[in-house]
mmCIF file of C-alpha atoms and ligand atoms in Angstrom:
data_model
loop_
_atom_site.group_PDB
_atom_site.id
_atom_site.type_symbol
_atom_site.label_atom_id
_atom_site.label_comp_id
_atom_site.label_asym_id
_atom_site.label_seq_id
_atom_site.Cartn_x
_atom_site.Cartn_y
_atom_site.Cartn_z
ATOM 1 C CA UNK A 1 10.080 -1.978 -13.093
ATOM 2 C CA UNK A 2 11.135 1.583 -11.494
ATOM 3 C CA UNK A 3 9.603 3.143 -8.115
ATOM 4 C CA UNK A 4 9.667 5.756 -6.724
ATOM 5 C CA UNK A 5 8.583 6.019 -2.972
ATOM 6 C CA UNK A 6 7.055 9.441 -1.449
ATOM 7 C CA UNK A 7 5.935 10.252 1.502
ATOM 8 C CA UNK A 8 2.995 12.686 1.545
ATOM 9 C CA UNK A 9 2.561 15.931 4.006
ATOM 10 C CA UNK A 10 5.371 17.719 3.520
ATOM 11 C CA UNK A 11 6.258 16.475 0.591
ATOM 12 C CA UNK A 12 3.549 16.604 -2.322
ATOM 13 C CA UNK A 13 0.874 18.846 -0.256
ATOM 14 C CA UNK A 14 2.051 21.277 2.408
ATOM 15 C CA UNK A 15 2.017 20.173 5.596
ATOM 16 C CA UNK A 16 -0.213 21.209 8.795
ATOM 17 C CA UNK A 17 0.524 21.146 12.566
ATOM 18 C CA UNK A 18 -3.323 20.334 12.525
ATOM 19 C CA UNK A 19 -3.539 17.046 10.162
ATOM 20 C CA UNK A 20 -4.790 17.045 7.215
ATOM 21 C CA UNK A 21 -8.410 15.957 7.841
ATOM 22 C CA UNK A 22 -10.448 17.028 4.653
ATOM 23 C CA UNK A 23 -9.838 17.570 1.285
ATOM 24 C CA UNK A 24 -10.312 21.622 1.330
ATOM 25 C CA UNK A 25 -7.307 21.064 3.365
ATOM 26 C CA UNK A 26 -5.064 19.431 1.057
ATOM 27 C CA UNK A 27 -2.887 21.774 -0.683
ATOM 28 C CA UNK A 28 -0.007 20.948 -3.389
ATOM 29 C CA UNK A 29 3.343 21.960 -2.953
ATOM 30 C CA UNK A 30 4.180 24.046 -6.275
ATOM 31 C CA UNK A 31 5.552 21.890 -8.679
ATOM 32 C CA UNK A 32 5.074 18.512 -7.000
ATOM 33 C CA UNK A 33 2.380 17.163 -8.882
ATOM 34 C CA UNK A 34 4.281 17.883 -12.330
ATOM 35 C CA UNK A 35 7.311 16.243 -10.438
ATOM 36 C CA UNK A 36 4.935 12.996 -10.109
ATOM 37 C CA UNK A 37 4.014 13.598 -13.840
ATOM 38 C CA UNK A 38 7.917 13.988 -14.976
ATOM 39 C CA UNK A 39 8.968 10.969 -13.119
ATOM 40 C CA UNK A 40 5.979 8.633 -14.969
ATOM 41 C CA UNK A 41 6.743 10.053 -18.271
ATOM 42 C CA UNK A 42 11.052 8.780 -17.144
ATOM 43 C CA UNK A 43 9.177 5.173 -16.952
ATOM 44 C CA UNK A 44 8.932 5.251 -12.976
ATOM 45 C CA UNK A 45 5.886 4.125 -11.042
ATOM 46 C CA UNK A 46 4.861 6.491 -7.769
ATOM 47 C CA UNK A 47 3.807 5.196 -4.968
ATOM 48 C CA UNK A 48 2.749 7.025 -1.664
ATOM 49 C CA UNK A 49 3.683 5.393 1.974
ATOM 50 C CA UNK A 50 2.354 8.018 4.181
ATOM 51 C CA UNK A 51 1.578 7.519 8.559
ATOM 52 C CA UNK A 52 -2.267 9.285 9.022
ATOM 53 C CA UNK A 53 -1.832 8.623 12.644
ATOM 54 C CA UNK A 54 -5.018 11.379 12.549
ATOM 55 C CA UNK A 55 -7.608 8.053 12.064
ATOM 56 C CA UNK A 56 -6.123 6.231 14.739
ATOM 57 C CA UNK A 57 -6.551 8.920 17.023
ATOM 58 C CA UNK A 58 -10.300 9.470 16.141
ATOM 59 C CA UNK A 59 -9.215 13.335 14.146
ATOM 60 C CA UNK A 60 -10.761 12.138 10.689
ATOM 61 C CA UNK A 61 -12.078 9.083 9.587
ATOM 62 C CA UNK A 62 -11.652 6.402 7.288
ATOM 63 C CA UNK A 63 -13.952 7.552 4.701
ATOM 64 C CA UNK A 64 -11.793 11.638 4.581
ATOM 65 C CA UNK A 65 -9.006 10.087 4.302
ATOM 66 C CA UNK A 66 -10.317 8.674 1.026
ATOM 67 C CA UNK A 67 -11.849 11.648 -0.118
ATOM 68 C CA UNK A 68 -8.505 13.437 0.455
ATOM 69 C CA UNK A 69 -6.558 10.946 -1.857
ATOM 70 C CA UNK A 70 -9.275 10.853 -4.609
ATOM 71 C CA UNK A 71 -8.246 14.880 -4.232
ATOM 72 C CA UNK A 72 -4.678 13.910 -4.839
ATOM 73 C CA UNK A 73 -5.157 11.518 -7.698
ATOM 74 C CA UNK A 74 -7.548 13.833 -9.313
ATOM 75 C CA UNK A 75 -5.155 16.869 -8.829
ATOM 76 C CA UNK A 76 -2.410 14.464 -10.626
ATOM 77 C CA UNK A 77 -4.090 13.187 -13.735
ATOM 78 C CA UNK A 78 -4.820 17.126 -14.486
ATOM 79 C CA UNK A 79 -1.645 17.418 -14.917
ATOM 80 C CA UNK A 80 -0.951 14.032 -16.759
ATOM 81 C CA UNK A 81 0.500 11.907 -13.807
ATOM 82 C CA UNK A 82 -0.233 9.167 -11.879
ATOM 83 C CA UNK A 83 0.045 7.720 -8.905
ATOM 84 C CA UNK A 84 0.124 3.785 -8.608
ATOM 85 C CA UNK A 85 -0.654 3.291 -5.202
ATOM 86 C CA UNK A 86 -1.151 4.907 -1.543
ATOM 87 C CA UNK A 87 -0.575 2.537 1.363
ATOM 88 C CA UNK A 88 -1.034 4.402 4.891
ATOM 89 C CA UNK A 89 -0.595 3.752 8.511
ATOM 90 C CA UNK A 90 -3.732 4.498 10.379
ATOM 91 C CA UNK A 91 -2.322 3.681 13.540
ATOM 92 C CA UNK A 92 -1.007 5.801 16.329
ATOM 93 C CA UNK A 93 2.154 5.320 17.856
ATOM 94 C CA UNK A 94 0.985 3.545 21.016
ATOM 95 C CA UNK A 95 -0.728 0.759 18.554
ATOM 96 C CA UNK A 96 3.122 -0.145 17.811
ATOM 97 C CA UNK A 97 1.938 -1.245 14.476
ATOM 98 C CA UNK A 98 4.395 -2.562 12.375
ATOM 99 C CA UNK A 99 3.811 -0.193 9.496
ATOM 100 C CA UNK A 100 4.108 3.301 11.126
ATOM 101 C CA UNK A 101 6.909 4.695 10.021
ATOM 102 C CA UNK A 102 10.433 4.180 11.087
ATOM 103 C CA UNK A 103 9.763 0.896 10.940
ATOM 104 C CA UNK A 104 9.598 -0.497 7.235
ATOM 105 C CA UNK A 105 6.354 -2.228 7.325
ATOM 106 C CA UNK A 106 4.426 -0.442 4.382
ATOM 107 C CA UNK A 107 7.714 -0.781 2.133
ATOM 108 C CA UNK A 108 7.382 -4.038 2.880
ATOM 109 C CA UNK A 109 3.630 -4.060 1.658
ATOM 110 C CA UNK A 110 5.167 -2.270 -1.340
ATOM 111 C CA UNK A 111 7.617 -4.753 -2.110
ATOM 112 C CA UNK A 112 5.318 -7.642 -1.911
ATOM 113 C CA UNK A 113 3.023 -5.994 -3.850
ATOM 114 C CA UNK A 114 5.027 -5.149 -6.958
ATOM 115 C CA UNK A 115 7.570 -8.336 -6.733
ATOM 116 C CA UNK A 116 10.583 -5.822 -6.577
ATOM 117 C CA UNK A 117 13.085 -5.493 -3.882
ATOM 118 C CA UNK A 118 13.531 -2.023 -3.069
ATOM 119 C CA UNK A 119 17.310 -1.589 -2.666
ATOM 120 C CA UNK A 120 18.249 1.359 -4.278
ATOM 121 C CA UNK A 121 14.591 2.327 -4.967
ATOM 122 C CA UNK A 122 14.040 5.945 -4.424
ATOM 123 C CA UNK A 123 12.307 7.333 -1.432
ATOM 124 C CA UNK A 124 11.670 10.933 -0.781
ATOM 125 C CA UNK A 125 10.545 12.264 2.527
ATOM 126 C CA UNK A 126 10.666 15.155 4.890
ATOM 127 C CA UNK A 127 11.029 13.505 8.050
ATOM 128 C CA UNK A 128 14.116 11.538 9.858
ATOM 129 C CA UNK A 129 11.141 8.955 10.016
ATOM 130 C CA UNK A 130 10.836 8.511 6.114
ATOM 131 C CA UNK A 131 14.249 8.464 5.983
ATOM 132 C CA UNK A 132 14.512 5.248 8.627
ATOM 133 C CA UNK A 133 11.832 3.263 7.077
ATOM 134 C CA UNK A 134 13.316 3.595 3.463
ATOM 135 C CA UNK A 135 17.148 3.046 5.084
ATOM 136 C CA UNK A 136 15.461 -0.523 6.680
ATOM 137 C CA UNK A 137 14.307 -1.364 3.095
ATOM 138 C CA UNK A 138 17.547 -0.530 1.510
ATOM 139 C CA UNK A 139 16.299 2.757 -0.474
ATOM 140 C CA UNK A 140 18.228 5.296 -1.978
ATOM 141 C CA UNK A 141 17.261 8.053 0.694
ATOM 142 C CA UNK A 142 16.182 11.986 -0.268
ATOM 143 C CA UNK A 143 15.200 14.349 2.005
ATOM 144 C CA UNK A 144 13.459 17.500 0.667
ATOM 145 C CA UNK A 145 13.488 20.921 2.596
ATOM 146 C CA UNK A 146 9.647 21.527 2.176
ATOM 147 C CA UNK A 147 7.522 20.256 5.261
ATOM 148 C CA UNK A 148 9.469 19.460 8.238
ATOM 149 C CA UNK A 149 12.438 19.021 5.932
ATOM 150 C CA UNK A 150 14.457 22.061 7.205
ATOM 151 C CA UNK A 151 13.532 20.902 10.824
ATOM 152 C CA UNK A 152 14.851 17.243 10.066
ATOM 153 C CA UNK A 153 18.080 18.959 8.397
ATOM 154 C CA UNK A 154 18.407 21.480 11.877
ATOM 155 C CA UNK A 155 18.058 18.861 14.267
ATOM 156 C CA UNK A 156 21.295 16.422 12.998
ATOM 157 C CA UNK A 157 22.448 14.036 11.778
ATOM 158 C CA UNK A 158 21.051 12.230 8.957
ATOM 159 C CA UNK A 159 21.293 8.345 7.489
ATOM 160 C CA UNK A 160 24.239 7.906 6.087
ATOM 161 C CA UNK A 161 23.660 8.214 2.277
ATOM 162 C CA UNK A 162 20.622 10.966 2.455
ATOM 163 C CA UNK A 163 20.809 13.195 -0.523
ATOM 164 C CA UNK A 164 18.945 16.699 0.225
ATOM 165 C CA UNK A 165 17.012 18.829 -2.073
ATOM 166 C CA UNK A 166 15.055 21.875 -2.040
ATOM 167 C CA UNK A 167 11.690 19.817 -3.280
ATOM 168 C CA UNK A 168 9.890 17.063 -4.919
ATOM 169 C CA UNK A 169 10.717 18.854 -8.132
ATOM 170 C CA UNK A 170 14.338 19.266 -7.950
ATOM 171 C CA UNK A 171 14.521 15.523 -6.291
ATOM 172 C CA UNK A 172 12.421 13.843 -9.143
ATOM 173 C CA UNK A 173 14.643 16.173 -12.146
ATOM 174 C CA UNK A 174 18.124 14.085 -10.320
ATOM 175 C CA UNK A 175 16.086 11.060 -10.315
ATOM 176 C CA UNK A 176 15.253 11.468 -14.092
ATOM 177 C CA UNK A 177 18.563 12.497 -14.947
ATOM 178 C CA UNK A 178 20.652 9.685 -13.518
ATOM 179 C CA UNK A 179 18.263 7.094 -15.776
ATOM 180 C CA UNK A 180 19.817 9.078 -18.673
ATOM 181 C CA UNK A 181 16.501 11.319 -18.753
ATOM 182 C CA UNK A 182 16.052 15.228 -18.984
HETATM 183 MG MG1 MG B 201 5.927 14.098 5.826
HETATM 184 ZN ZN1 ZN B 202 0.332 1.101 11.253
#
């Protein structure tokens, strides 16, 4: 089996300074959902592991944050993708939960759940956070320059290993192509 790990703001819908708390606010990044699409049709599974810190600290609740990812899944399959599964972090950072990212907790959730160990697994994010949690798991680490990328890029140093692109969509076409793909 082949995953591929994404984070979410910043990386398949643009980002907000505000939290994304409803889905009128949840805006693809051009090209990312046919990036999801191109990947599935290369034989990969997508899964999202994505902090929403925004529940834990009372901005939206439970029930918008579904609403907002039957938006995303919805907005995928129009465009013939798929993704396999969203685990989130509802936690804020003073809960010191064990799946806000850095820490690997949710990969871990995704490796039990698919009975794969994810070295060398692909995970794409925008933040030096992503990039942590999927270096703890042993992932193959991408950084993409939408979101906070460029921020994460300006402010130094990055796991050793972290291969940067301008999106999702240029990301997912080097991901294709090294399985032999086009
Ligand atoms: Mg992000
Ligand atoms: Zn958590």
């Amino acid at each position: 089996m082949k995953l591929v790990i994404l984070d979410r703001d910043g990386v398949i819908n643009e980002d907000s300074e505000s939290y994304i708390k409803s889905p009128d606010e949840w805006h693809p990044i051009p090209g990312s959902l046919e990036a999801i699409s191109n990947l599935n049709q290369h034989g990969f599974r997508v899964i999202v592991a994505t902090n929403q810190s925004g529940v834990g600290r009372g901005l939206f609740e439970m029930s918008a944050l579904n609403e907002i990812h039957a938006r995303m899944h919805r907005a995928v399959a129009s465009v013939g993708g798929k993704i396999d599964a969203v685990f989130f972090c509802p936690h804020t950072p003073e809960d010191n939960c064990p799946c806000r990212k850095p820490k690997p907790g949710m990969f871990d959730e995704i490796s039990a759940r698919f009975g794969i160990d994810l070295s060398a697994v692909p995970t794409i994010g925008d933040t030096r956070r992503d990039l942590e949690a999927g270096q703890a798991a042993g992932c193959s680490l991408m950084l993409v320059r939408t979101g906070k990328g460029r921020r994460t890029i300006e402010a130094g140093a990055l796991p050793s290993g972290t291969v940067v692109f301008d999106d999702l969509a240029h990301a997912a076409t080097a991901i294709v192509a090294a399985v032999g793909g086009n």
